[in-house]
């Protein structure tokens, strides 16, 4: 398994007590690069390409957060300049939010800073990528949701990739003119989403499940044939600031921890290789008080029980 890293997981960094909540909010933004960074589609084993994309995303997130910290806390242009100079020289200021700024600045430099920004992704690029892949992200959410349901409610041999695929394909978003249900996700789209996002499955689940919990997303909107609904979903997924979902950091991290525990420890036939998945190391977040949170999972309907592939 691959450990997720953010500048706030480093134990050597000192964060004043009053800054902890702000730091926890910023951690949520630092999860985005793992969702957004893409592999070389022609060479799936090209690790260098993915690492380069990841570095570009990380630098831009820190750049954006540095600007946000200054805009929210320092109104005077001269004082903002002082912040930047102190960070550049490795100095220290008494304001608690300077700790956050310096953390982001160091992370920005460690990810090649200005060179990365010039040749890399803008924050809008990051949002646009999430918008472009909104359907795949939703598919991945339901795929993980169904694996968690199979773990909780299924029989011994029900926890299978094939069953999660069948259940996800059975998701209905709307009906046709005759009242017949229209499936939201085809098998081809499910496999495309799984191939693209399986490594970050737990992060995606934690983020989107929290959006559902706080009614930023609603099941009634999941008509992907409706342009307005689809645009609303894309906007909700791509704009943390608009939904303010980053403020629900305890829920997001809690659901991630629960999902990654099940996904990486449960024996699953035809499962993806666990060592390829990105996970949050509990030791890295101990100082922030994050704890595992078990989501409320719907039990299987009669129709769903019929499509679960029972083994003799």
C-alpha positions as protocol buffer text, in pm:
chain_id: "A"
residue {
  index: 1
  type: UNK
  ca { x: 0 y: 0 z: 0 }
}
residue {
  index: 2
  type: UNK
  ca { x: 106 y: 358 z: -64 }
}
residue {
  index: 3
  type: UNK
  ca { x: 87 y: 617 z: 212 }
}
residue {
  index: 4
  type: UNK
  ca { x: -84 y: 948 z: 145 }
}
residue {
  index: 5
  type: UNK
  ca { x: 141 y: 1237 z: 241 }
}
residue {
  index: 6
  type: UNK
  ca { x: 53 y: 1597 z: 325 }
}
residue {
  index: 7
  type: UNK
  ca { x: 274 y: 1865 z: 485 }
}
residue {
  index: 8
  type: UNK
  ca { x: 63 y: 1841 z: 802 }
}
residue {
  index: 9
  type: UNK
  ca { x: 140 y: 1473 z: 860 }
}
residue {
  index: 10
  type: UNK
  ca { x: 503 y: 1549 z: 938 }
}
residue {
  index: 11
  type: UNK
  ca { x: 550 y: 1521 z: 1316 }
}
residue {
  index: 12
  type: UNK
  ca { x: 847 y: 1758 z: 1312 }
}
residue {
  index: 13
  type: UNK
  ca { x: 622 y: 2048 z: 1214 }
}
residue {
  index: 14
  type: UNK
  ca { x: 499 y: 2261 z: 1503 }
}
residue {
  index: 15
  type: UNK
  ca { x: 141 y: 2382 z: 1482 }
}
residue {
  index: 16
  type: UNK
  ca { x: -1 y: 2599 z: 1755 }
}
residue {
  index: 17
  type: UNK
  ca { x: -316 y: 2466 z: 1922 }
}
residue {
  index: 18
  type: UNK
  ca { x: -539 y: 2742 z: 1780 }
}
residue {
  index: 19
  type: UNK
  ca { x: -432 y: 2648 z: 1427 }
}
residue {
  index: 20
  type: UNK
  ca { x: -528 y: 2280 z: 1449 }
}
residue {
  index: 21
  type: UNK
  ca { x: -877 y: 2326 z: 1304 }
}
residue {
  index: 22
  type: UNK
  ca { x: -742 y: 2531 z: 1014 }
}
residue {
  index: 23
  type: UNK
  ca { x: -479 y: 2266 z: 956 }
}
residue {
  index: 24
  type: UNK
  ca { x: -748 y: 1995 z: 947 }
}
residue {
  index: 25
  type: UNK
  ca { x: -939 y: 2193 z: 685 }
}
residue {
  index: 26
  type: UNK
  ca { x: -624 y: 2230 z: 477 }
}
residue {
  index: 27
  type: UNK
  ca { x: -558 y: 1856 z: 495 }
}
residue {
  index: 28
  type: UNK
  ca { x: -880 y: 1798 z: 298 }
}
residue {
  index: 29
  type: UNK
  ca { x: -749 y: 2019 z: 16 }
}
residue {
  index: 30
  type: UNK
  ca { x: -425 y: 1821 z: 19 }
}
residue {
  index: 31
  type: UNK
  ca { x: -618 y: 1502 z: -61 }
}
residue {
  index: 32
  type: UNK
  ca { x: -721 y: 1642 z: -401 }
}
residue {
  index: 33
  type: UNK
  ca { x: -387 y: 1582 z: -577 }
}
residue {
  index: 34
  type: UNK
  ca { x: -424 y: 1207 z: -527 }
}
residue {
  index: 35
  type: UNK
  ca { x: -760 y: 1214 z: -705 }
}
residue {
  index: 36
  type: UNK
  ca { x: -653 y: 1454 z: -980 }
}
residue {
  index: 37
  type: UNK
  ca { x: -303 y: 1328 z: -1074 }
}
residue {
  index: 38
  type: UNK
  ca { x: -321 y: 1103 z: -1378 }
}
residue {
  index: 39
  type: UNK
  ca { x: -114 y: 812 z: -1501 }
}
residue {
  index: 40
  type: UNK
  ca { x: 35 y: 787 z: -1848 }
}
residue {
  index: 41
  type: UNK
  ca { x: -253 y: 618 z: -2028 }
}
residue {
  index: 42
  type: UNK
  ca { x: -20 y: 459 z: -2284 }
}
residue {
  index: 43
  type: UNK
  ca { x: 225 y: 338 z: -2018 }
}
residue {
  index: 44
  type: UNK
  ca { x: 37 y: 249 z: -1701 }
}
residue {
  index: 45
  type: UNK
  ca { x: 362 y: 153 z: -1529 }
}
residue {
  index: 46
  type: UNK
  ca { x: 518 y: 496 z: -1592 }
}
residue {
  index: 47
  type: UNK
  ca { x: 550 y: 595 z: -1225 }
}
residue {
  index: 48
  type: UNK
  ca { x: 755 y: 905 z: -1310 }
}
residue {
  index: 49
  type: UNK
  ca { x: 465 y: 1058 z: -1505 }
}
residue {
  index: 50
  type: UNK
  ca { x: 223 y: 1010 z: -1216 }
}
residue {
  index: 51
  type: UNK
  ca { x: 472 y: 1143 z: -959 }
}
residue {
  index: 52
  type: UNK
  ca { x: 529 y: 1452 z: -1174 }
}
residue {
  index: 53
  type: UNK
  ca { x: 156 y: 1517 z: -1195 }
}
residue {
  index: 54
  type: UNK
  ca { x: 118 y: 1459 z: -822 }
}
residue {
  index: 55
  type: UNK
  ca { x: 397 y: 1709 z: -750 }
}
residue {
  index: 56
  type: UNK
  ca { x: 237 y: 1969 z: -975 }
}
residue {
  index: 57
  type: UNK
  ca { x: -98 y: 1932 z: -800 }
}
residue {
  index: 58
  type: UNK
  ca { x: 62 y: 1947 z: -455 }
}
residue {
  index: 59
  type: UNK
  ca { x: 250 y: 2267 z: -539 }
}
residue {
  index: 60
  type: UNK
  ca { x: -63 y: 2436 z: -670 }
}
residue {
  index: 61
  type: UNK
  ca { x: -268 y: 2337 z: -364 }
}
residue {
  index: 62
  type: UNK
  ca { x: -3 y: 2489 z: -135 }
}
residue {
  index: 63
  type: UNK
  ca { x: 16 y: 2799 z: -353 }
}
residue {
  index: 64
  type: UNK
  ca { x: -363 y: 2840 z: -333 }
}
residue {
  index: 65
  type: UNK
  ca { x: -371 y: 2785 z: 44 }
}
residue {
  index: 66
  type: UNK
  ca { x: -88 y: 3034 z: 102 }
}
residue {
  index: 67
  type: UNK
  ca { x: -289 y: 3296 z: -80 }
}
residue {
  index: 68
  type: UNK
  ca { x: -602 y: 3204 z: 117 }
}
residue {
  index: 69
  type: UNK
  ca { x: -420 y: 3229 z: 451 }
}
residue {
  index: 70
  type: UNK
  ca { x: -294 y: 3577 z: 369 }
}
residue {
  index: 71
  type: UNK
  ca { x: -627 y: 3700 z: 231 }
}
residue {
  index: 72
  type: UNK
  ca { x: -821 y: 3574 z: 534 }
}
residue {
  index: 73
  type: UNK
  ca { x: -581 y: 3694 z: 803 }
}
residue {
  index: 74
  type: UNK
  ca { x: -359 y: 3976 z: 675 }
}
residue {
  index: 75
  type: UNK
  ca { x: -524 y: 4279 z: 518 }
}
residue {
  index: 76
  type: UNK
  ca { x: -218 y: 4503 z: 502 }
}
residue {
  index: 77
  type: UNK
  ca { x: -6 y: 4463 z: 188 }
}
residue {
  index: 78
  type: UNK
  ca { x: 314 y: 4541 z: 375 }
}
residue {
  index: 79
  type: UNK
  ca { x: 242 y: 4277 z: 639 }
}
residue {
  index: 80
  type: UNK
  ca { x: 172 y: 4022 z: 367 }
}
residue {
  index: 81
  type: UNK
  ca { x: 513 y: 4098 z: 222 }
}
residue {
  index: 82
  type: UNK
  ca { x: 664 y: 4049 z: 569 }
}
residue {
  index: 83
  type: UNK
  ca { x: 501 y: 3708 z: 589 }
}
residue {
  index: 84
  type: UNK
  ca { x: 654 y: 3607 z: 257 }
}
residue {
  index: 85
  type: UNK
  ca { x: 1001 y: 3735 z: 347 }
}
residue {
  index: 86
  type: UNK
  ca { x: 999 y: 3560 z: 686 }
}
residue {
  index: 87
  type: UNK
  ca { x: 895 y: 3234 z: 527 }
}
residue {
  index: 88
  type: UNK
  ca { x: 1159 y: 3271 z: 256 }
}
residue {
  index: 89
  type: UNK
  ca { x: 1433 y: 3329 z: 514 }
}
residue {
  index: 90
  type: UNK
  ca { x: 1311 y: 3052 z: 744 }
}
residue {
  index: 91
  type: UNK
  ca { x: 1205 y: 3303 z: 1010 }
}
residue {
  index: 92
  type: UNK
  ca { x: 917 y: 3302 z: 1254 }
}
residue {
  index: 93
  type: UNK
  ca { x: 629 y: 3535 z: 1342 }
}
residue {
  index: 94
  type: UNK
  ca { x: 409 y: 3519 z: 1651 }
}
residue {
  index: 95
  type: UNK
  ca { x: 80 y: 3495 z: 1466 }
}
residue {
  index: 96
  type: UNK
  ca { x: -51 y: 3139 z: 1485 }
}
residue {
  index: 97
  type: UNK
  ca { x: -156 y: 3139 z: 1120 }
}
residue {
  index: 98
  type: UNK
  ca { x: 205 y: 3205 z: 1019 }
}
residue {
  index: 99
  type: UNK
  ca { x: 274 y: 2843 z: 1115 }
}
residue {
  index: 100
  type: UNK
  ca { x: 19 y: 2734 z: 854 }
}
residue {
  index: 101
  type: UNK
  ca { x: 163 y: 2970 z: 595 }
}
residue {
  index: 102
  type: UNK
  ca { x: 516 y: 2847 z: 655 }
}
residue {
  index: 103
  type: UNK
  ca { x: 406 y: 2483 z: 632 }
}
residue {
  index: 104
  type: UNK
  ca { x: 245 y: 2552 z: 296 }
}
residue {
  index: 105
  type: UNK
  ca { x: 544 y: 2755 z: 178 }
}
residue {
  index: 106
  type: UNK
  ca { x: 789 y: 2475 z: 264 }
}
residue {
  index: 107
  type: UNK
  ca { x: 565 y: 2222 z: 89 }
}
residue {
  index: 108
  type: UNK
  ca { x: 544 y: 2449 z: -213 }
}
residue {
  index: 109
  type: UNK
  ca { x: 925 y: 2471 z: -232 }
}
residue {
  index: 110
  type: UNK
  ca { x: 969 y: 2096 z: -177 }
}
residue {
  index: 111
  type: UNK
  ca { x: 747 y: 2036 z: -481 }
}
residue {
  index: 112
  type: UNK
  ca { x: 963 y: 2258 z: -703 }
}
residue {
  index: 113
  type: UNK
  ca { x: 756 y: 2570 z: -636 }
}
residue {
  index: 114
  type: UNK
  ca { x: 772 y: 2826 z: -916 }
}
residue {
  index: 115
  type: UNK
  ca { x: 899 y: 2582 z: -1180 }
}
residue {
  index: 116
  type: UNK
  ca { x: 609 y: 2351 z: -1107 }
}
residue {
  index: 117
  type: UNK
  ca { x: 354 y: 2632 z: -1124 }
}
residue {
  index: 118
  type: UNK
  ca { x: 489 y: 2761 z: -1454 }
}
residue {
  index: 119
  type: UNK
  ca { x: 486 y: 2420 z: -1620 }
}
residue {
  index: 120
  type: UNK
  ca { x: 212 y: 2252 z: -1421 }
}
residue {
  index: 121
  type: UNK
  ca { x: -154 y: 2271 z: -1332 }
}
residue {
  index: 122
  type: UNK
  ca { x: -351 y: 2573 z: -1216 }
}
residue {
  index: 123
  type: UNK
  ca { x: -613 y: 2542 z: -941 }
}
residue {
  index: 124
  type: UNK
  ca { x: -876 y: 2581 z: -1213 }
}
residue {
  index: 125
  type: UNK
  ca { x: -716 y: 2288 z: -1397 }
}
residue {
  index: 126
  type: UNK
  ca { x: -757 y: 2080 z: -1083 }
}
residue {
  index: 127
  type: UNK
  ca { x: -1123 y: 2174 z: -1057 }
}
residue {
  index: 128
  type: UNK
  ca { x: -1177 y: 2113 z: -1429 }
}
residue {
  index: 129
  type: UNK
  ca { x: -1035 y: 1763 z: -1405 }
}
residue {
  index: 130
  type: UNK
  ca { x: -1275 y: 1678 z: -1126 }
}
residue {
  index: 131
  type: UNK
  ca { x: -1562 y: 1821 z: -1331 }
}
residue {
  index: 132
  type: UNK
  ca { x: -1458 y: 1619 z: -1636 }
}
residue {
  index: 133
  type: UNK
  ca { x: -1445 y: 1296 z: -1436 }
}
residue {
  index: 134
  type: UNK
  ca { x: -1753 y: 1360 z: -1221 }
}
residue {
  index: 135
  type: UNK
  ca { x: -1940 y: 1058 z: -1357 }
}
residue {
  index: 136
  type: UNK
  ca { x: -1644 y: 825 z: -1292 }
}
residue {
  index: 137
  type: UNK
  ca { x: -1608 y: 963 z: -940 }
}
residue {
  index: 138
  type: UNK
  ca { x: -1975 y: 894 z: -870 }
}
residue {
  index: 139
  type: UNK
  ca { x: -1940 y: 542 z: -1008 }
}
residue {
  index: 140
  type: UNK
  ca { x: -1639 y: 481 z: -785 }
}
residue {
  index: 141
  type: UNK
  ca { x: -1834 y: 603 z: -485 }
}
residue {
  index: 142
  type: UNK
  ca { x: -2119 y: 357 z: -546 }
}
residue {
  index: 143
  type: UNK
  ca { x: -1872 y: 79 z: -621 }
}
residue {
  index: 144
  type: UNK
  ca { x: -1704 y: 124 z: -282 }
}
residue {
  index: 145
  type: UNK
  ca { x: -2041 y: 173 z: -111 }
}
residue {
  index: 146
  type: UNK
  ca { x: -2152 y: -163 z: -245 }
}
residue {
  index: 147
  type: UNK
  ca { x: -1833 y: -335 z: -129 }
}
residue {
  index: 148
  type: UNK
  ca { x: -1892 y: -196 z: 219 }
}
residue {
  index: 149
  type: UNK
  ca { x: -2253 y: -316 z: 209 }
}
residue {
  index: 150
  type: UNK
  ca { x: -2140 y: -662 z: 99 }
}
residue {
  index: 151
  type: UNK
  ca { x: -1902 y: -668 z: 393 }
}
residue {
  index: 152
  type: UNK
  ca { x: -2170 y: -566 z: 642 }
}
residue {
  index: 153
  type: UNK
  ca { x: -2477 y: -751 z: 516 }
}
residue {
  index: 154
  type: UNK
  ca { x: -2348 y: -1019 z: 278 }
}
residue {
  index: 155
  type: UNK
  ca { x: -2278 y: -1383 z: 343 }
}
residue {
  index: 156
  type: UNK
  ca { x: -1926 y: -1525 z: 366 }
}
residue {
  index: 157
  type: UNK
  ca { x: -1859 y: -1544 z: -9 }
}
residue {
  index: 158
  type: UNK
  ca { x: -2062 y: -1241 z: -118 }
}
residue {
  index: 159
  type: UNK
  ca { x: -1775 y: -991 z: -85 }
}
residue {
  index: 160
  type: UNK
  ca { x: -1666 y: -1010 z: -448 }
}
residue {
  index: 161
  type: UNK
  ca { x: -1567 y: -759 z: -714 }
}
residue {
  index: 162
  type: UNK
  ca { x: -1826 y: -910 z: -946 }
}
residue {
  index: 163
  type: UNK
  ca { x: -2106 y: -851 z: -695 }
}
residue {
  index: 164
  type: UNK
  ca { x: -2001 y: -490 z: -641 }
}
residue {
  index: 165
  type: UNK
  ca { x: -1998 y: -445 z: -1018 }
}
residue {
  index: 166
  type: UNK
  ca { x: -2346 y: -595 z: -1054 }
}
residue {
  index: 167
  type: UNK
  ca { x: -2489 y: -384 z: -773 }
}
residue {
  index: 168
  type: UNK
  ca { x: -2335 y: -66 z: -915 }
}
residue {
  index: 169
  type: UNK
  ca { x: -2474 y: -148 z: -1258 }
}
residue {
  index: 170
  type: UNK
  ca { x: -2814 y: -193 z: -1092 }
}
residue {
  index: 171
  type: UNK
  ca { x: -2816 y: 171 z: -973 }
}
residue {
  index: 172
  type: UNK
  ca { x: -3119 y: 343 z: -1125 }
}
residue {
  index: 173
  type: UNK
  ca { x: -3128 y: 718 z: -1174 }
}
residue {
  index: 174
  type: UNK
  ca { x: -3451 y: 772 z: -1367 }
}
residue {
  index: 175
  type: UNK
  ca { x: -3722 y: 604 z: -1575 }
}
residue {
  index: 176
  type: UNK
  ca { x: -3814 y: 613 z: -1942 }
}
residue {
  index: 177
  type: UNK
  ca { x: -4146 y: 730 z: -2085 }
}
residue {
  index: 178
  type: UNK
  ca { x: -4300 y: 393 z: -2010 }
}
residue {
  index: 179
  type: UNK
  ca { x: -4189 y: 405 z: -1648 }
}
residue {
  index: 180
  type: UNK
  ca { x: -3911 y: 150 z: -1689 }
}
residue {
  index: 181
  type: UNK
  ca { x: -3598 y: 218 z: -1482 }
}
residue {
  index: 182
  type: UNK
  ca { x: -3289 y: 346 z: -1665 }
}
residue {
  index: 183
  type: UNK
  ca { x: -2958 y: 230 z: -1527 }
}
residue {
  index: 184
  type: UNK
  ca { x: -2719 y: 508 z: -1435 }
}
residue {
  index: 185
  type: UNK
  ca { x: -2393 y: 322 z: -1499 }
}
residue {
  index: 186
  type: UNK
  ca { x: -2306 y: 75 z: -1775 }
}
residue {
  index: 187
  type: UNK
  ca { x: -2053 y: -204 z: -1719 }
}
residue {
  index: 188
  type: UNK
  ca { x: -1808 y: -31 z: -1954 }
}
residue {
  index: 189
  type: UNK
  ca { x: -1826 y: 292 z: -1755 }
}
residue {
  index: 190
  type: UNK
  ca { x: -1789 y: 103 z: -1427 }
}
residue {
  index: 191
  type: UNK
  ca { x: -1472 y: -69 z: -1549 }
}
residue {
  index: 192
  type: UNK
  ca { x: -1331 y: 258 z: -1682 }
}
residue {
  index: 193
  type: UNK
  ca { x: -1392 y: 429 z: -1348 }
}
residue {
  index: 194
  type: UNK
  ca { x: -1247 y: 137 z: -1151 }
}
residue {
  index: 195
  type: UNK
  ca { x: -936 y: 131 z: -1365 }
}
residue {
  index: 196
  type: UNK
  ca { x: -887 y: 505 z: -1326 }
}
residue {
  index: 197
  type: UNK
  ca { x: -970 y: 552 z: -959 }
}
residue {
  index: 198
  type: UNK
  ca { x: -928 y: 226 z: -767 }
}
residue {
  index: 199
  type: UNK
  ca { x: -604 y: 353 z: -607 }
}
residue {
  index: 200
  type: UNK
  ca { x: -789 y: 644 z: -442 }
}
residue {
  index: 201
  type: UNK
  ca { x: -1117 y: 461 z: -379 }
}
residue {
  index: 202
  type: UNK
  ca { x: -1125 y: 530 z: -3 }
}
residue {
  index: 203
  type: UNK
  ca { x: -1061 y: 904 z: -47 }
}
residue {
  index: 204
  type: UNK
  ca { x: -1337 y: 934 z: -304 }
}
residue {
  index: 205
  type: UNK
  ca { x: -1580 y: 747 z: -81 }
}
residue {
  index: 206
  type: UNK
  ca { x: -1507 y: 964 z: 224 }
}
residue {
  index: 207
  type: UNK
  ca { x: -1544 y: 1287 z: 31 }
}
residue {
  index: 208
  type: UNK
  ca { x: -1864 y: 1201 z: -158 }
}
residue {
  index: 209
  type: UNK
  ca { x: -2032 y: 1025 z: 135 }
}
residue {
  index: 210
  type: UNK
  ca { x: -1986 y: 1342 z: 339 }
}
residue {
  index: 211
  type: UNK
  ca { x: -2144 y: 1545 z: 57 }
}
residue {
  index: 212
  type: UNK
  ca { x: -2447 y: 1316 z: 73 }
}
residue {
  index: 213
  type: UNK
  ca { x: -2459 y: 1334 z: 454 }
}
residue {
  index: 214
  type: UNK
  ca { x: -2484 y: 1713 z: 451 }
}
residue {
  index: 215
  type: UNK
  ca { x: -2723 y: 1725 z: 153 }
}
residue {
  index: 216
  type: UNK
  ca { x: -2473 y: 1891 z: -78 }
}
residue {
  index: 217
  type: UNK
  ca { x: -2553 y: 1598 z: -306 }
}
residue {
  index: 218
  type: UNK
  ca { x: -2890 y: 1424 z: -312 }
}
residue {
  index: 219
  type: UNK
  ca { x: -2998 y: 1094 z: -463 }
}
residue {
  index: 220
  type: UNK
  ca { x: -3281 y: 1271 z: -644 }
}
residue {
  index: 221
  type: UNK
  ca { x: -3020 y: 1459 z: -848 }
}
residue {
  index: 222
  type: UNK
  ca { x: -2858 y: 1147 z: -985 }
}
residue {
  index: 223
  type: UNK
  ca { x: -3020 y: 1166 z: -1327 }
}
residue {
  index: 224
  type: UNK
  ca { x: -2712 y: 1180 z: -1546 }
}
residue {
  index: 225
  type: UNK
  ca { x: -2924 y: 1224 z: -1857 }
}
residue {
  index: 226
  type: UNK
  ca { x: -3049 y: 1556 z: -1719 }
}
residue {
  index: 227
  type: UNK
  ca { x: -2800 y: 1827 z: -1817 }
}
residue {
  index: 228
  type: UNK
  ca { x: -2889 y: 2057 z: -1526 }
}
residue {
  index: 229
  type: UNK
  ca { x: -2852 y: 1777 z: -1272 }
}
residue {
  index: 230
  type: UNK
  ca { x: -2523 y: 1665 z: -1422 }
}
residue {
  index: 231
  type: UNK
  ca { x: -2385 y: 2020 z: -1413 }
}
residue {
  index: 232
  type: UNK
  ca { x: -2491 y: 2050 z: -1050 }
}
residue {
  index: 233
  type: UNK
  ca { x: -2309 y: 1728 z: -961 }
}
residue {
  index: 234
  type: UNK
  ca { x: -1996 y: 1844 z: -1146 }
}
residue {
  index: 235
  type: UNK
  ca { x: -2002 y: 2178 z: -967 }
}
residue {
  index: 236
  type: UNK
  ca { x: -2054 y: 2018 z: -627 }
}
residue {
  index: 237
  type: UNK
  ca { x: -1766 y: 1774 z: -669 }
}
residue {
  index: 238
  type: UNK
  ca { x: -1518 y: 2024 z: -808 }
}
residue {
  index: 239
  type: UNK
  ca { x: -1568 y: 2319 z: -573 }
}
residue {
  index: 240
  type: UNK
  ca { x: -1481 y: 2255 z: -212 }
}
residue {
  index: 241
  type: UNK
  ca { x: -1510 y: 2626 z: -140 }
}
residue {
  index: 242
  type: UNK
  ca { x: -1866 y: 2657 z: -266 }
}
residue {
  index: 243
  type: UNK
  ca { x: -1994 y: 2357 z: -72 }
}
residue {
  index: 244
  type: UNK
  ca { x: -1772 y: 2434 z: 231 }
}
residue {
  index: 245
  type: UNK
  ca { x: -1747 y: 2059 z: 274 }
}
residue {
  index: 246
  type: UNK
  ca { x: -1383 y: 2090 z: 379 }
}
residue {
  index: 247
  type: UNK
  ca { x: -1516 y: 2212 z: 714 }
}
residue {
  index: 248
  type: UNK
  ca { x: -1653 y: 1862 z: 776 }
}
residue {
  index: 249
  type: UNK
  ca { x: -1299 y: 1724 z: 796 }
}
residue {
  index: 250
  type: UNK
  ca { x: -1376 y: 1479 z: 1078 }
}
residue {
  index: 251
  type: UNK
  ca { x: -1645 y: 1311 z: 869 }
}
residue {
  index: 252
  type: UNK
  ca { x: -1435 y: 1294 z: 553 }
}
residue {
  index: 253
  type: UNK
  ca { x: -1129 y: 1147 z: 722 }
}
residue {
  index: 254
  type: UNK
  ca { x: -1344 y: 921 z: 943 }
}
residue {
  index: 255
  type: UNK
  ca { x: -1517 y: 764 z: 642 }
}
residue {
  index: 256
  type: UNK
  ca { x: -1186 y: 731 z: 457 }
}
residue {
  index: 257
  type: UNK
  ca { x: -1036 y: 542 z: 750 }
}
residue {
  index: 258
  type: UNK
  ca { x: -1334 y: 305 z: 766 }
}
residue {
  index: 259
  type: UNK
  ca { x: -1341 y: 243 z: 390 }
}
residue {
  index: 260
  type: UNK
  ca { x: -967 y: 180 z: 363 }
}
residue {
  index: 261
  type: UNK
  ca { x: -981 y: -64 z: 655 }
}
residue {
  index: 262
  type: UNK
  ca { x: -1243 y: -277 z: 481 }
}
residue {
  index: 263
  type: UNK
  ca { x: -1091 y: -248 z: 134 }
}
residue {
  index: 264
  type: UNK
  ca { x: -739 y: -339 z: 242 }
}
residue {
  index: 265
  type: UNK
  ca { x: -809 y: -611 z: 498 }
}
residue {
  index: 266
  type: UNK
  ca { x: -1113 y: -795 z: 367 }
}
residue {
  index: 267
  type: UNK
  ca { x: -1030 y: -1094 z: 148 }
}
residue {
  index: 268
  type: UNK
  ca { x: -1200 y: -1024 z: -183 }
}
residue {
  index: 269
  type: UNK
  ca { x: -1204 y: -1258 z: -481 }
}
residue {
  index: 270
  type: UNK
  ca { x: -1068 y: -1093 z: -797 }
}
residue {
  index: 271
  type: UNK
  ca { x: -976 y: -788 z: -586 }
}
residue {
  index: 272
  type: UNK
  ca { x: -737 y: -516 z: -695 }
}
residue {
  index: 273
  type: UNK
  ca { x: -390 y: -537 z: -544 }
}
residue {
  index: 274
  type: UNK
  ca { x: -394 y: -377 z: -202 }
}
residue {
  index: 275
  type: UNK
  ca { x: -33 y: -262 z: -227 }
}
residue {
  index: 276
  type: UNK
  ca { x: -133 y: -28 z: -510 }
}
residue {
  index: 277
  type: UNK
  ca { x: -389 y: 164 z: -304 }
}
residue {
  index: 278
  type: UNK
  ca { x: -331 y: 501 z: -138 }
}
residue {
  index: 279
  type: UNK
  ca { x: -415 y: 499 z: 232 }
}
residue {
  index: 280
  type: UNK
  ca { x: -385 y: 734 z: 528 }
}
residue {
  index: 281
  type: UNK
  ca { x: -149 y: 606 z: 795 }
}
residue {
  index: 282
  type: UNK
  ca { x: -321 y: 641 z: 1134 }
}
residue {
  index: 283
  type: UNK
  ca { x: 8 y: 740 z: 1296 }
}
residue {
  index: 284
  type: UNK
  ca { x: 28 y: 1040 z: 1063 }
}
residue {
  index: 285
  type: UNK
  ca { x: -302 y: 1184 z: 1185 }
}
residue {
  index: 286
  type: UNK
  ca { x: -291 y: 1091 z: 1552 }
}
residue {
  index: 287
  type: UNK
  ca { x: -215 y: 1447 z: 1663 }
}
residue {
  index: 288
  type: UNK
  ca { x: -533 y: 1576 z: 1496 }
}
residue {
  index: 289
  type: UNK
  ca { x: -772 y: 1348 z: 1679 }
}
residue {
  index: 290
  type: UNK
  ca { x: -921 y: 1191 z: 1366 }
}
residue {
  index: 291
  type: UNK
  ca { x: -1107 y: 867 z: 1435 }
}
residue {
  index: 292
  type: UNK
  ca { x: -1267 y: 604 z: 1217 }
}
residue {
  index: 293
  type: UNK
  ca { x: -1636 y: 667 z: 1141 }
}
residue {
  index: 294
  type: UNK
  ca { x: -1867 y: 389 z: 1023 }
}
residue {
  index: 295
  type: UNK
  ca { x: -2119 y: 517 z: 767 }
}
residue {
  index: 296
  type: UNK
  ca { x: -2486 y: 426 z: 775 }
}
residue {
  index: 297
  type: UNK
  ca { x: -2518 y: 170 z: 497 }
}
residue {
  index: 298
  type: UNK
  ca { x: -2851 y: 70 z: 338 }
}
residue {
  index: 299
  type: UNK
  ca { x: -2936 y: -298 z: 350 }
}
residue {
  index: 300
  type: UNK
  ca { x: -3001 y: -490 z: 29 }
}
residue {
  index: 301
  type: UNK
  ca { x: -3341 y: -475 z: -135 }
}
residue {
  index: 302
  type: UNK
  ca { x: -3508 y: -793 z: -260 }
}
residue {
  index: 303
  type: UNK
  ca { x: -3410 y: -709 z: -617 }
}
residue {
  index: 304
  type: UNK
  ca { x: -3049 y: -656 z: -514 }
}
residue {
  index: 305
  type: UNK
  ca { x: -3036 y: -987 z: -331 }
}
residue {
  index: 306
  type: UNK
  ca { x: -3139 y: -1159 z: -654 }
}
residue {
  index: 307
  type: UNK
  ca { x: -2849 y: -1017 z: -852 }
}
residue {
  index: 308
  type: UNK
  ca { x: -2582 y: -1100 z: -595 }
}
residue {
  index: 309
  type: UNK
  ca { x: -2395 y: -1397 z: -733 }
}
residue {
  index: 310
  type: UNK
  ca { x: -2436 y: -1672 z: -479 }
}
residue {
  index: 311
  type: UNK
  ca { x: -2177 y: -1947 z: -483 }
}
residue {
  index: 312
  type: UNK
  ca { x: -2273 y: -2317 z: -444 }
}
